[in-house]
mmCIF file of C-alpha atoms in Angstrom:
data_model
loop_
_atom_site.group_PDB
_atom_site.id
_atom_site.type_symbol
_atom_site.label_atom_id
_atom_site.label_comp_id
_atom_site.label_asym_id
_atom_site.label_seq_id
_atom_site.Cartn_x
_atom_site.Cartn_y
_atom_site.Cartn_z
ATOM 1 C CA MET A 1 25.674 0.259 -0.672
ATOM 2 C CA ALA A 2 25.829 2.666 2.273
ATOM 3 C CA TYR A 3 22.125 3.464 1.863
ATOM 4 C CA THR A 4 21.266 -0.230 1.771
ATOM 5 C CA VAL A 5 23.030 -0.588 5.121
ATOM 6 C CA LEU A 6 21.310 2.532 6.485
ATOM 7 C CA GLY A 7 17.892 1.231 5.439
ATOM 8 C CA THR A 8 18.657 -2.151 6.953
ATOM 9 C CA VAL A 9 19.726 -0.566 10.244
ATOM 10 C CA ALA A 10 16.533 1.534 10.274
ATOM 11 C CA LEU A 11 14.369 -1.553 9.744
ATOM 12 C CA LEU A 12 16.206 -3.507 12.423
ATOM 13 C CA ALA A 13 15.918 -0.547 14.796
ATOM 14 C CA ASN A 14 12.200 -0.616 14.086
ATOM 15 C CA PHE A 15 12.201 -4.045 15.750
ATOM 16 C CA LEU A 16 12.893 -2.038 18.913
ATOM 17 C CA LEU A 17 9.461 -0.532 18.440
ATOM 18 C CA ASP A 18 7.888 -3.886 19.192
ATOM 19 C CA ILE A 19 10.073 -4.383 22.260
ATOM 20 C CA VAL A 20 9.401 -0.868 23.559
ATOM 21 C CA ALA A 21 5.671 -1.263 22.937
ATOM 22 C CA LEU A 22 5.572 -4.580 24.768
ATOM 23 C CA ARG A 23 7.394 -3.057 27.724
ATOM 24 C CA GLY A 24 5.029 -0.062 27.735
ATOM 25 C CA ILE A 25 7.788 2.549 27.807
ATOM 26 C CA ARG A 26 6.044 5.891 27.414
ATOM 27 C CA TYR A 27 6.878 8.166 24.422
ATOM 28 C CA TRP A 28 9.655 5.937 23.054
ATOM 29 C CA LYS A 29 7.256 4.019 20.840
ATOM 30 C CA LEU A 30 6.240 7.069 18.781
ATOM 31 C CA LEU A 31 9.785 8.480 18.734
ATOM 32 C CA ILE A 32 11.291 5.227 17.437
ATOM 33 C CA GLU A 33 8.527 4.865 14.823
ATOM 34 C CA ILE A 34 9.057 8.399 13.489
ATOM 35 C CA LEU A 35 12.851 8.233 13.549
ATOM 36 C CA THR A 36 13.156 4.836 11.887
ATOM 37 C CA THR A 37 10.531 5.706 9.271
ATOM 38 C CA VAL A 38 12.269 8.958 8.319
ATOM 39 C CA VAL A 39 15.691 7.283 8.145
ATOM 40 C CA PHE A 40 14.304 4.375 6.129
ATOM 41 C CA CYS A 41 12.519 6.664 3.643
ATOM 42 C CA PHE A 42 15.735 8.652 3.215
ATOM 43 C CA ALA A 43 17.693 5.436 2.626
ATOM 44 C CA VAL A 44 15.166 4.199 0.035
ATOM 45 C CA TRP A 45 15.278 7.513 -1.813
ATOM 46 C CA MET A 46 19.062 7.734 -1.791
ATOM 47 C CA ALA A 47 19.512 4.068 -2.744
ATOM 48 C CA ALA A 48 17.214 4.651 -5.705
ATOM 49 C CA LEU A 49 19.116 7.766 -6.769
ATOM 50 C CA GLN A 50 22.473 6.057 -6.348
ATOM 51 C CA SER A 51 21.264 2.971 -8.198
ATOM 52 C CA SER A 52 19.765 4.798 -11.166
ATOM 53 C CA THR A 53 21.957 4.048 -14.166
ATOM 54 C CA GLU A 54 19.890 5.171 -17.091
ATOM 55 C CA THR A 55 17.268 7.674 -18.100
ATOM 56 C CA MET A 56 13.860 6.099 -17.664
ATOM 57 C CA SER A 57 11.214 6.323 -20.363
ATOM 58 C CA ALA A 58 8.208 8.534 -19.720
ATOM 59 C CA VAL A 59 5.936 5.493 -19.657
ATOM 60 C CA ARG A 60 8.070 3.648 -17.112
ATOM 61 C CA THR A 61 8.294 6.778 -14.957
ATOM 62 C CA ALA A 62 4.510 7.301 -15.144
ATOM 63 C CA ILE A 63 3.902 3.678 -14.143
ATOM 64 C CA GLY A 64 6.366 4.082 -11.264
ATOM 65 C CA ILE A 65 4.667 7.262 -10.051
ATOM 66 C CA ALA A 66 1.201 5.676 -10.253
ATOM 67 C CA LEU A 67 2.403 2.624 -8.317
ATOM 68 C CA LEU A 68 4.203 4.821 -5.777
ATOM 69 C CA VAL A 69 1.121 6.940 -5.054
ATOM 70 C CA THR A 70 -1.015 3.795 -4.806
ATOM 71 C CA ALA A 71 1.457 2.131 -2.429
ATOM 72 C CA ILE A 72 1.717 5.195 -0.174
ATOM 73 C CA VAL A 73 -2.075 5.598 0.018
ATOM 74 C CA LEU A 74 -2.560 1.895 0.781
ATOM 75 C CA LEU A 75 0.230 1.896 3.396
ATOM 76 C CA ALA A 76 -1.239 4.934 5.130
ATOM 77 C CA TYR A 77 -4.749 3.493 4.965
ATOM 78 C CA SER A 78 -3.732 0.094 6.355
ATOM 79 C CA LEU A 79 -1.445 1.403 9.090
ATOM 80 C CA PHE A 80 -3.160 4.608 10.216
ATOM 81 C CA TRP A 81 -6.829 4.365 9.267
ATOM 82 C CA GLU A 82 -7.836 0.736 9.696
ATOM 83 C CA ILE A 83 -5.838 0.200 12.880
ATOM 84 C CA PRO A 84 -6.992 2.468 15.731
ATOM 85 C CA PHE A 85 -4.319 5.178 15.539
ATOM 86 C CA ARG A 86 -4.471 6.506 19.094
ATOM 87 C CA SER A 87 -4.360 3.168 20.925
ATOM 88 C CA THR A 88 -1.785 1.664 18.564
ATOM 89 C CA TYR A 89 0.675 4.520 18.166
ATOM 90 C CA LEU A 90 0.098 7.102 20.910
ATOM 91 C CA ARG A 91 -0.762 5.181 24.067
ATOM 92 C CA ASP A 92 1.568 3.207 26.291
ATOM 93 C CA GLY A 93 1.813 -0.486 25.604
ATOM 94 C CA VAL A 94 0.362 -2.189 22.557
ATOM 95 C CA GLY A 95 -2.917 -1.973 20.693
ATOM 96 C CA ASP A 96 -5.551 -4.408 21.876
ATOM 97 C CA GLN A 97 -7.962 -4.483 18.942
ATOM 98 C CA LEU A 98 -7.637 -7.211 16.307
ATOM 99 C CA VAL A 99 -8.525 -5.867 12.856
ATOM 100 C CA THR A 100 -9.593 -8.539 10.363
ATOM 101 C CA THR A 101 -11.570 -6.507 7.824
ATOM 102 C CA GLY A 102 -10.631 -4.243 4.930
ATOM 103 C CA THR A 103 -7.069 -4.741 3.775
ATOM 104 C CA TYR A 104 -6.529 -7.001 6.796
ATOM 105 C CA ALA A 105 -9.022 -9.427 5.222
ATOM 106 C CA LEU A 106 -6.761 -9.472 2.151
ATOM 107 C CA CYS A 107 -3.727 -10.651 4.125
ATOM 108 C CA ARG A 108 -2.634 -10.491 7.759
ATOM 109 C CA HIS A 109 0.183 -8.019 7.073
ATOM 110 C CA PRO A 110 -0.862 -5.726 4.228
ATOM 111 C CA GLU A 111 1.914 -3.276 5.121
ATOM 112 C CA VAL A 112 4.430 -5.797 3.779
ATOM 113 C CA LEU A 113 2.405 -6.212 0.584
ATOM 114 C CA TRP A 114 2.207 -2.416 0.101
ATOM 115 C CA SER A 115 5.922 -2.043 0.894
ATOM 116 C CA GLY A 116 6.658 -4.528 -1.891
ATOM 117 C CA LEU A 117 4.502 -2.439 -4.233
ATOM 118 C CA LEU A 118 6.350 0.683 -3.122
ATOM 119 C CA PHE A 119 9.728 -0.939 -3.809
ATOM 120 C CA LEU A 120 8.494 -2.046 -7.236
ATOM 121 C CA ALA A 121 7.410 1.528 -7.950
ATOM 122 C CA VAL A 122 10.782 2.946 -6.951
ATOM 123 C CA TYR A 123 12.538 0.296 -9.008
ATOM 124 C CA CYS A 124 10.420 1.252 -12.034
ATOM 125 C CA MET A 125 11.636 4.820 -11.638
ATOM 126 C CA SER A 126 15.286 4.043 -10.845
ATOM 127 C CA GLY A 127 15.915 0.925 -12.905
ATOM 128 C CA GLY A 128 18.995 0.074 -10.880
ATOM 129 C CA TRP A 129 19.927 -3.452 -9.843
ATOM 130 C CA LEU A 130 21.479 -2.182 -6.622
ATOM 131 C CA PHE A 131 18.114 -0.822 -5.559
ATOM 132 C CA LEU A 132 16.394 -4.074 -6.510
ATOM 133 C CA THR A 133 18.879 -5.994 -4.362
ATOM 134 C CA SER A 134 18.285 -3.582 -1.470
ATOM 135 C CA ALA A 135 14.519 -3.921 -1.852
ATOM 136 C CA ILE A 136 14.718 -7.721 -1.691
ATOM 137 C CA LEU A 137 16.800 -7.511 1.487
ATOM 138 C CA TRP A 138 14.409 -4.997 3.039
ATOM 139 C CA LEU A 139 11.384 -7.112 2.160
ATOM 140 C CA ALA A 140 13.052 -10.127 3.765
ATOM 141 C CA ILE A 141 13.552 -8.099 6.963
ATOM 142 C CA LEU A 142 9.911 -6.969 6.912
ATOM 143 C CA VAL A 143 8.755 -10.575 6.473
ATOM 144 C CA LEU A 144 10.993 -11.689 9.343
ATOM 145 C CA ARG A 145 9.614 -8.889 11.511
ATOM 146 C CA VAL A 146 5.976 -9.867 10.985
ATOM 147 C CA TYR A 147 6.821 -13.553 11.432
ATOM 148 C CA VAL A 148 8.376 -12.790 14.816
ATOM 149 C CA MET A 149 5.599 -10.334 15.688
ATOM 150 C CA GLU A 150 2.981 -13.030 15.156
ATOM 151 C CA ARG A 151 4.741 -15.474 17.475
ATOM 152 C CA VAL A 152 5.854 -13.035 20.182
ATOM 153 C CA TYR A 153 2.958 -10.592 20.275
ATOM 154 C CA LEU A 154 -0.113 -11.304 18.158
ATOM 155 C CA VAL A 155 -0.850 -14.916 19.125
ATOM 156 C CA PRO A 156 -0.157 -14.359 22.856
ATOM 157 C CA VAL A 157 -2.271 -11.170 22.988
ATOM 158 C CA PHE A 158 -5.225 -12.204 20.805
ATOM 159 C CA GLY A 159 -5.098 -15.979 21.414
ATOM 160 C CA ASP A 160 -7.750 -18.093 19.705
ATOM 161 C CA ALA A 161 -9.136 -15.114 17.758
ATOM 162 C CA TYR A 162 -5.750 -14.664 16.095
ATOM 163 C CA ARG A 163 -5.321 -18.380 15.472
ATOM 164 C CA LYS A 164 -8.699 -18.378 13.694
ATOM 165 C CA TYR A 165 -7.607 -15.318 11.703
ATOM 166 C CA GLN A 166 -4.405 -17.169 10.730
ATOM 167 C CA GLN A 167 -6.466 -20.090 9.417
ATOM 168 C CA GLN A 168 -8.782 -17.861 7.384
ATOM 169 C CA THR A 169 -6.382 -15.239 6.042
ATOM 170 C CA PRO A 170 -3.027 -15.683 4.272
ATOM 171 C CA MET A 171 -0.005 -14.112 5.926
ATOM 172 C CA LEU A 172 1.320 -12.066 2.993
ATOM 173 C CA ILE A 173 0.023 -13.092 -0.419
ATOM 174 C CA PRO A 174 -3.729 -12.733 -1.000
ATOM 175 C CA ASN A 175 -5.721 -15.604 -2.457
ATOM 176 C CA ALA A 176 -9.117 -15.603 -4.177
ATOM 177 C CA GLN A 177 -10.992 -16.206 -0.925
ATOM 178 C CA SER A 178 -9.204 -13.395 0.926
ATOM 179 C CA VAL A 179 -9.799 -10.996 -1.981
ATOM 180 C CA ARG A 180 -13.541 -11.797 -1.798
ATOM 181 C CA ARG A 181 -13.581 -11.211 1.980
ATOM 182 C CA CYS A 182 -11.738 -7.912 1.519
ATOM 183 C CA VAL A 183 -14.194 -6.704 -1.149
ATOM 184 C CA GLN A 184 -17.163 -7.813 0.973
ATOM 185 C CA SER A 185 -15.849 -5.974 4.038
ATOM 186 C CA PHE A 186 -15.511 -2.763 2.005
ATOM 187 C CA ARG A 187 -19.039 -3.191 0.624
ATOM 188 C CA LYS A 188 -20.424 -3.583 4.138
ATOM 189 C CA GLY A 189 -18.673 -0.352 5.034
#
């Protein structure tokens, strides 16, 4: 339970990232991102270890590892490759480029989708109900964060372009049309 609380605190502290970025406070943005990410990853790992109640089968472990690697690659790709890294994470203020292609054509917040996949992977490897409960709580916080981020930051900064993006692309769960747009954007390169 302590690691569930620690992970929750790390996610809530990550909300500060948005506030710091909007205020343009130099260096704090990157420091908060690194610190909260490290603490959250530690909490996820420890919650999984603490929650594990049985020895997992080799098949279930292999599936968990495959899902985990996939989730980490997709998270890194969506957050650090598709979004301009330097202007989003290293400069003062907030990024000013709206990305609507690639995984951002799939859904508006693919990081939440990939986080859910990551939690599923860890659950496959741990099998514990405590971890599953923690993961549901953490996903709820991530959904709340992006909901607030859209209203406080994304719509005011990107205006009509973001409103159009909202109409064309689902927030979290891809649909057939968004999957087609995602595939097409990768084909175009």
